[in-house]
Coordinates of C-alpha atoms (C1' of nucleotides) in Angstrom, one line a residue:
Chain A
M446 CA -20.8 105.4 42.8
R447 CA -23.9 104.2 44.5
I448 CA -25.9 105.7 47.3
G449 CA -24.0 104.0 50.1
D450 CA -20.6 105.2 48.9
L451 CA -22.0 108.7 48.5
A452 CA -23.4 108.5 52.0
E453 CA -20.1 107.6 53.3
K454 CA -18.2 110.3 51.4
S455 CA -20.7 113.0 52.1
G456 CA -21.5 112.3 55.7
L457 CA -25.2 112.2 55.0
S458 CA -27.3 109.0 55.5
T459 CA -28.7 107.2 52.5
D460 CA -32.1 108.2 53.9
T461 CA -31.2 111.8 53.9
L462 CA -29.8 111.6 50.4
R463 CA -33.0 110.1 49.1
Y464 CA -35.0 112.6 51.0
Y465 CA -33.0 115.5 49.5
E466 CA -33.6 114.0 46.1
K467 CA -37.3 113.7 46.8
I468 CA -37.7 117.3 47.8
G469 CA -35.5 118.5 45.0
L470 CA -32.3 119.6 46.8
L471 CA -30.4 117.0 44.8
P472 CA -31.0 116.4 41.1
K473 CA -32.7 113.1 40.3
A474 CA -30.0 110.6 40.1
L475 CA -29.3 108.4 37.1
R476 CA -30.1 104.7 37.6
D477 CA -28.2 101.6 36.7
A478 CA -29.8 98.6 35.0
G479 CA -31.2 97.4 38.4
G480 CA -32.8 100.8 39.1
R481 CA -30.3 101.8 41.7
R482 CA -29.0 105.4 41.9
V483 CA -25.6 106.1 40.4
Y484 CA -23.7 109.2 41.2
D485 CA -20.7 110.8 39.8
R486 CA -18.2 112.5 42.2
T487 CA -19.1 116.0 41.1
I488 CA -22.3 115.8 43.1
L489 CA -20.1 115.9 46.2
R490 CA -19.2 119.6 45.6
W491 CA -22.8 120.5 45.5
I492 CA -23.6 118.4 48.6
E493 CA -20.7 120.1 50.4
F494 CA -22.0 123.5 49.5
L495 CA -25.5 122.7 50.5
D496 CA -24.1 121.4 53.8
R497 CA -22.3 124.7 54.3
L498 CA -25.5 126.6 53.6
K499 CA -27.3 124.5 56.1
A500 CA -24.5 124.6 58.7
T501 CA -24.6 128.4 58.5
G502 CA -28.3 128.5 59.2
M503 CA -30.0 128.5 55.8
G504 CA -33.3 126.6 56.0
I505 CA -34.4 123.9 53.7
K506 CA -36.8 126.2 51.8
D507 CA -34.1 128.6 50.8
R508 CA -31.7 125.9 50.0
L509 CA -34.4 124.4 47.8
R510 CA -34.9 127.8 46.1
Y511 CA -31.2 128.0 45.5
A512 CA -31.1 124.5 44.1
D513 CA -34.0 125.3 41.9
L514 CA -32.3 128.4 40.5
R515 CA -29.2 126.4 39.9
T516 CA -31.0 124.0 37.6
K517 CA -32.0 127.0 35.6
G518 CA -28.5 127.7 34.6
A519 CA -26.8 131.0 33.9
T520 CA -30.1 132.9 33.6
S521 CA -30.4 132.7 37.4
L522 CA -27.0 133.9 38.2
T523 CA -28.2 137.3 39.5
E524 CA -30.9 135.8 41.6
R525 CA -28.5 133.3 43.1
R526 CA -26.0 136.1 43.8
E527 CA -28.7 138.0 45.6
M528 CA -29.6 135.1 47.7
L529 CA -26.0 134.6 48.6
E530 CA -25.7 138.3 49.5
I531 CA -28.7 138.1 51.7
H532 CA -27.3 135.0 53.4
R533 CA -23.9 136.7 53.8
R534 CA -25.6 139.4 55.7
K535 CA -27.3 137.0 58.0
V536 CA -24.2 135.0 58.6
S537 CA -22.3 138.2 59.3
E538 CA -25.0 139.2 61.9
D539 CA -24.7 135.7 63.4
V540 CA -21.0 136.2 63.8
S541 CA -21.6 139.4 65.6
R542 CA -24.2 137.9 67.9
L543 CA -22.0 134.9 68.7
T544 CA -19.0 137.0 69.3
E545 CA -20.9 139.2 71.7
M546 CA -22.0 136.0 73.4
L547 CA -18.5 134.8 73.7
S548 CA -17.6 137.8 75.9
V549 CA -20.8 137.5 77.9
L550 CA -19.9 133.9 78.6
D551 CA -16.3 134.8 79.4
E552 CA -17.5 137.3 82.0
K553 CA -19.9 134.9 83.5
I554 CA -17.5 132.0 83.6
D555 CA -15.0 134.2 85.3
L556 CA -17.6 135.4 87.7
Y557 CA -18.6 131.9 88.6
R558 CA -15.0 130.9 89.0
R559 CA -14.5 133.7 91.5
M560 CA -17.6 132.8 93.3
E561 CA -16.5 129.2 93.5
A562 CA -13.2 130.4 95.0
G563 CA -15.3 132.1 97.7
E564 CA -14.4 135.6 96.6
P565 CA -17.0 138.2 97.7
V566 CA -18.8 139.2 94.6
D567 CA -21.6 141.6 95.2
P568 CA -21.4 145.2 94.1
A569 CA -20.4 145.0 90.4
F570 CA -22.4 141.7 90.3
E571 CA -25.2 142.9 88.1
S572 CA -23.4 145.4 86.0
C573 CA -20.4 143.2 85.4
A574 CA -22.1 140.2 84.0
R575 CA -25.1 142.3 83.0
T576 CA -27.2 139.3 82.5
E577 CA -29.1 137.2 85.0
H578 CA -27.2 136.4 88.2
G579 CA -26.7 132.9 89.3
A580 CA -29.0 132.3 92.2
Q581 CA -31.8 134.3 93.9
P582 CA -31.9 133.0 97.4
V583 CA -29.0 135.1 98.7
L584 CA -30.7 134.5 102.1
K585 CA -30.0 130.9 102.3
G586 CA -32.3 128.6 104.2
Q587 CA -35.7 127.3 103.0
M588 CA -34.3 126.4 99.5
N589 CA -35.3 122.9 98.7
E590 CA -36.2 122.1 95.2
R591 CA -39.8 123.4 94.8
S592 CA -39.9 126.1 97.4
T593 CA -39.7 129.5 95.9
Q594 CA -42.9 129.8 94.0
S595 CA -46.6 129.1 93.7
G596 CA -48.1 132.0 95.6
T597 CA -51.7 131.3 95.0
R598 CA -52.5 128.0 93.2
A599 CA -52.2 124.8 95.2
D600 CA -52.7 122.2 92.5
A601 CA -51.3 123.0 89.1
K602 CA -50.0 119.6 88.0
P603 CA -48.6 117.1 90.5
Chain B
M219 CA -46.3 143.3 85.8
R220 CA -48.5 140.8 84.1
I221 CA -47.8 138.3 81.4
G222 CA -48.8 140.7 78.6
D223 CA -46.4 143.4 79.7
L224 CA -43.7 140.8 80.1
A225 CA -44.4 139.5 76.7
E226 CA -44.0 143.0 75.3
K227 CA -40.8 143.7 77.2
S228 CA -39.2 140.4 76.5
G229 CA -40.2 139.9 73.0
L230 CA -41.7 136.5 73.7
S231 CA -45.3 135.7 73.2
T232 CA -47.6 135.1 76.2
D233 CA -48.0 131.6 74.9
T234 CA -44.2 131.1 74.9
L235 CA -43.9 132.5 78.3
R236 CA -46.5 130.1 79.7
Y237 CA -44.9 127.3 77.7
Y238 CA -41.5 128.1 79.2
E239 CA -43.0 128.1 82.7
K240 CA -44.7 124.8 82.0
I241 CA -41.5 123.1 80.9
G242 CA -39.5 124.7 83.7
L243 CA -37.4 127.3 81.9
L244 CA -39.1 130.0 83.9
P245 CA -39.9 129.6 87.6
K246 CA -43.6 129.3 88.4
A247 CA -44.9 132.8 88.6
L248 CA -46.6 134.2 91.6
R249 CA -50.3 134.9 91.1
D250 CA -52.5 137.8 92.0
A251 CA -55.9 137.4 93.7
G252 CA -57.5 136.5 90.4
G253 CA -55.0 133.8 89.6
R254 CA -53.1 135.8 87.1
R255 CA -49.3 135.6 86.8
V256 CA -47.4 138.5 88.3
Y257 CA -43.8 139.1 87.4
D258 CA -41.2 141.4 88.8
R259 CA -38.7 143.0 86.4
T260 CA -35.8 140.9 87.5
I261 CA -37.2 138.0 85.5
L262 CA -36.3 140.0 82.4
R263 CA -32.6 139.4 83.0
W264 CA -33.1 135.7 83.1
I265 CA -35.2 135.7 80.0
E266 CA -32.7 137.8 78.2
F267 CA -29.9 135.4 79.2
L268 CA -32.0 132.4 78.2
D269 CA -32.7 134.1 74.9
R270 CA -29.0 134.6 74.3
L271 CA -28.3 130.9 75.0
K272 CA -31.0 130.0 72.6
A273 CA -29.8 132.5 70.0
T274 CA -26.4 131.0 70.2
G275 CA -27.7 127.5 69.5
M276 CA -28.3 126.0 72.9
G277 CA -31.3 123.6 72.7
I278 CA -34.2 123.6 75.1
K279 CA -32.9 120.6 77.0
D280 CA -29.7 122.2 77.9
R281 CA -31.3 125.5 78.8
L282 CA -33.7 123.5 80.9
R283 CA -30.8 121.8 82.6
Y284 CA -29.2 125.1 83.3
A285 CA -32.4 126.6 84.6
D286 CA -32.7 123.6 86.9
L287 CA -29.2 124.0 88.2
R288 CA -29.9 127.7 88.8
T289 CA -32.8 126.9 91.1
K290 CA -30.4 124.8 93.2
G291 CA -28.5 127.9 94.1
A292 CA -24.8 128.2 94.9
T293 CA -24.2 124.5 95.1
S294 CA -24.5 124.2 91.4
L295 CA -22.1 126.9 90.5
T296 CA -19.4 124.5 89.2
E297 CA -21.8 122.6 87.1
R298 CA -23.2 125.7 85.6
R299 CA -19.7 127.0 84.9
E300 CA -18.9 123.8 83.2
M301 CA -22.0 124.0 81.0
L302 CA -21.1 127.5 80.0
E303 CA -17.6 126.5 79.2
I304 CA -18.8 123.7 77.0
H305 CA -21.2 126.1 75.3
R306 CA -18.4 128.6 74.9
R307 CA -16.5 126.1 73.0
K308 CA -19.4 125.4 70.7
V309 CA -20.1 129.0 70.1
S310 CA -16.4 129.5 69.3
E311 CA -16.5 126.7 66.8
D312 CA -19.6 128.2 65.3
V313 CA -17.8 131.5 64.9
S314 CA -15.1 129.7 63.0
R315 CA -17.5 127.9 60.7
L316 CA -19.4 131.0 60.0
T317 CA -16.3 133.1 59.4
E318 CA -15.1 130.5 57.0
M319 CA -18.4 130.6 55.2
L320 CA -18.2 134.3 54.9
S321 CA -15.1 134.0 52.7
V322 CA -16.6 131.2 50.7
L323 CA -19.6 133.4 50.1
D324 CA -17.5 136.3 49.2
E325 CA -15.6 134.3 46.6
K326 CA -18.8 133.0 45.2
I327 CA -20.5 136.3 45.1
D328 CA -17.5 137.7 43.4
L329 CA -17.4 134.9 40.9
Y330 CA -21.1 135.3 40.1
R331 CA -20.6 139.0 39.7
R332 CA -17.9 138.5 37.2
M333 CA -19.9 135.9 35.3
E334 CA -22.8 138.3 35.2
A335 CA -20.5 140.8 33.7
G336 CA -19.7 138.3 31.0
E337 CA -16.2 137.8 32.0
P338 CA -14.7 134.5 30.9
V339 CA -14.5 132.4 34.0
D340 CA -13.3 128.9 33.3
P341 CA -9.8 127.7 34.3
A342 CA -9.7 128.7 38.0
F343 CA -13.4 128.1 38.1
E344 CA -13.4 125.0 40.3
S345 CA -10.3 125.8 42.4
C346 CA -11.2 129.4 43.1
A347 CA -14.6 128.9 44.5
R348 CA -13.8 125.4 45.5
T349 CA -17.4 124.5 46.1
E350 CA -20.1 123.6 43.6
H351 CA -20.1 125.6 40.4
G352 CA -23.2 127.5 39.4
A353 CA -24.7 125.7 36.4
Q354 CA -24.0 122.6 34.4
P355 CA -25.7 123.2 31.1
V356 CA -22.9 125.3 29.6
L357 CA -24.3 124.3 26.3
K358 CA -27.5 126.2 26.4
G359 CA -30.6 125.0 24.6
Q360 CA -33.0 122.3 25.8
M361 CA -33.0 123.7 29.3
N362 CA -36.6 123.9 30.3
E363 CA -37.5 123.3 33.9
R364 CA -37.5 119.5 34.2
S365 CA -35.2 118.5 31.4
T366 CA -31.8 117.4 32.7
Q367 CA -32.5 114.2 34.5
S368 CA -34.2 110.8 34.7
G369 CA -31.8 108.8 32.6
T370 CA -33.2 105.3 33.0
R371 CA -36.5 105.2 34.9
A372 CA -39.8 105.7 33.2
D373 CA -42.3 104.9 35.8
A374 CA -41.2 105.6 39.4
K375 CA -44.4 106.1 41.2
P376 CA -47.8 105.0 39.7
Chain C
dA1343 C1' -76.0 144.9 84.7
dC1344 C1' -73.3 144.2 81.1
dT1345 C1' -69.5 144.3 77.9
dT1346 C1' -64.8 144.2 77.0
dG1347 C1' -60.4 142.5 77.2
dA1348 C1' -56.8 140.4 79.4
dC1349 C1' -55.9 136.3 81.4
dC1350 C1' -56.5 131.2 82.6
dT1351 C1' -56.3 125.9 81.3
dG1352 C1' -55.4 121.5 78.8
dG1353 C1' -54.7 119.8 74.7
dA1354 C1' -54.3 119.7 69.7
dG1355 C1' -51.8 121.3 65.7
dT1356 C1' -47.7 123.0 63.0
dG1357 C1' -43.4 123.1 60.4
dC1358 C1' -38.9 121.6 60.0
dG1359 C1' -35.7 118.1 59.0
dC1360 C1' -35.0 114.2 59.1
dT1361 C1' -35.2 108.9 60.5
dC1362 C1' -37.2 104.5 60.6
dC1363 C1' -39.9 100.9 58.8
dA1364 C1' -42.0 97.0 56.1
dA1365 C1' -42.0 94.9 52.1
dC1366 C1' -39.8 94.1 48.1
dC1367 C1' -36.0 93.4 44.3
dG1368 C1' -31.4 92.2 42.1
dG1369 C1' -26.7 90.8 42.0
dT1370 C1' -23.0 88.1 43.8
dA1371 C1' -20.4 84.5 46.8
dG1372 C1' -20.4 80.1 48.7
Chain D
dC1195 C1' -29.9 77.1 45.1
dT1196 C1' -29.9 80.0 48.6
dA1197 C1' -28.3 83.5 51.7
dC1198 C1' -27.2 87.9 52.1
dC1199 C1' -26.2 92.5 51.2
dG1200 C1' -27.3 96.7 49.5
dG1201 C1' -30.5 98.9 47.2
dT1202 C1' -35.8 100.4 46.0
dT1203 C1' -40.5 102.5 47.5
dG1204 C1' -44.3 104.9 50.2
dG1205 C1' -45.5 106.2 54.3
dA1206 C1' -45.4 106.5 59.3
dG1207 C1' -43.0 108.5 63.3
dC1208 C1' -40.2 111.6 65.8
dG1209 C1' -38.0 115.5 68.5
dC1210 C1' -37.9 120.2 68.8
dA1211 C1' -39.9 124.5 69.8
dC1212 C1' -43.4 126.6 69.7
dT1213 C1' -48.4 128.2 68.3
dC1214 C1' -53.2 128.1 68.3
dC1215 C1' -57.6 127.1 70.1
dA1216 C1' -61.9 126.3 72.8
dG1217 C1' -64.0 127.3 76.6
dG1218 C1' -63.8 129.4 80.8
dT1219 C1' -62.8 133.2 84.8
dC1220 C1' -62.1 137.8 86.6
dA1221 C1' -61.9 142.9 87.0
dA1222 C1' -62.6 147.2 85.5
dG1223 C1' -65.2 150.6 82.6
dT1224 C1' -69.9 152.5 80.8

DNA sequence: ACTTGACCTGGAGTGCGCTCCAACCGGTAG
DNA sequence: CTACCGGTTGGAGCGCACTCCAGGTCAAGT
C-alpha cells in the first residue's frame, strides 16, 4: 500500500500523511526499492484513532505525546491510560456544554419563529432565552447599517 | 463601564474585546470625553452568546455573519434562525461524535487497566477496543527510543 | 507639577494545523 | 524513447484567532 492508497482509505491527504510522519504522529514508513513509502493496513487503525482524538478536540501536541508513549510499548500503559482519562473528562465536559447549547439554541430558534410569526414577544423575552436578544432598535426608524454607534470619534477607519 | 471592567466581567482580554470590535463582532463602543470606550452591561449578554457560539465550534466568520445580521434588526430574523438551525445540527452531530468517543475511551481505558493488572488480553484485543492497539513490540528487548523504523533509507536529509 | 495607571492606536508576531509548491526521480504503457 | 503518473524533498504560505508591543493620550491622586 502506498501513500496515495492510504490517503484514500484514511481520508487524509498525502501531504497530511507526510506531515504527520514528519512531526512523529505516524511512525516512519518503510520504503520500497524506489524510496517510496509502503504501508501495511494496520496503520489504518492508528490513523483512525488519532483522527478520533483530533475530532474530539485533542490538539496535536497531546496526540504527539500519546504517539510517543505508544512507541515506548507496554511501559507507557499507565501514562497513556492517564492521558485518556484526562481526555475523557474533557470530552465529557464538552458534551455537557454542547448539550446545554442545544437547549439554548432550541429556545432561541423557537423565539425567533414566534417573532417571525408576528407573535408579541416582550415580557419573558430576556428571561426565556436568557442570552442576548435579537435586535436592539425596538424603536424602529434611523436604523441604517452604520447608525447606532460612534459617539465621539469621527474617523476611525473609513 | 470601561473596557477593563468588561474584560473582567466577560472573561475576554481587553485586546480581544478591541479585536472583536475591530472585526465587527462587537458594535463600535461609545466613547467618553477622553476617547475611551464605555460599555453598558447589556453588551454582556451578547458577548456571552457569542462565547457560546464559539465554544460550540462556530468559527469567527459565521459569528461575524450572525453579528452583522443582528445589526440589521428584525428583517434578518429568518436568516438568523436558519443560521441557528444549521448550527444546531452541527452541535447535535458533535454531541453524537463525542458520545461515541466516550465509549471508545471507556473501552480503551478499561483495556489498559486490565493490561496494567497483568491480565492476559489477546483474543478479543482488536475487536473489543476496535481501534489501534497499544503497543507493537510484544517481544520486548531492543526497544530504545528510536529503534523500530527506517527499513530502507539511510540518508534522508543531508 | 508630576507620577501612575488605564486606556488608545496601528501593526507586527504567534501557534496551530495543515496545504501548496518547485524541482526532482522512478516505473510503466504506448 | 518518451510521456506521464505518482511518488520524493525542503520550504514557503495560509487562515484562524488571537496576543503583544511601541509609542502615545488622558485623568485622577499625592
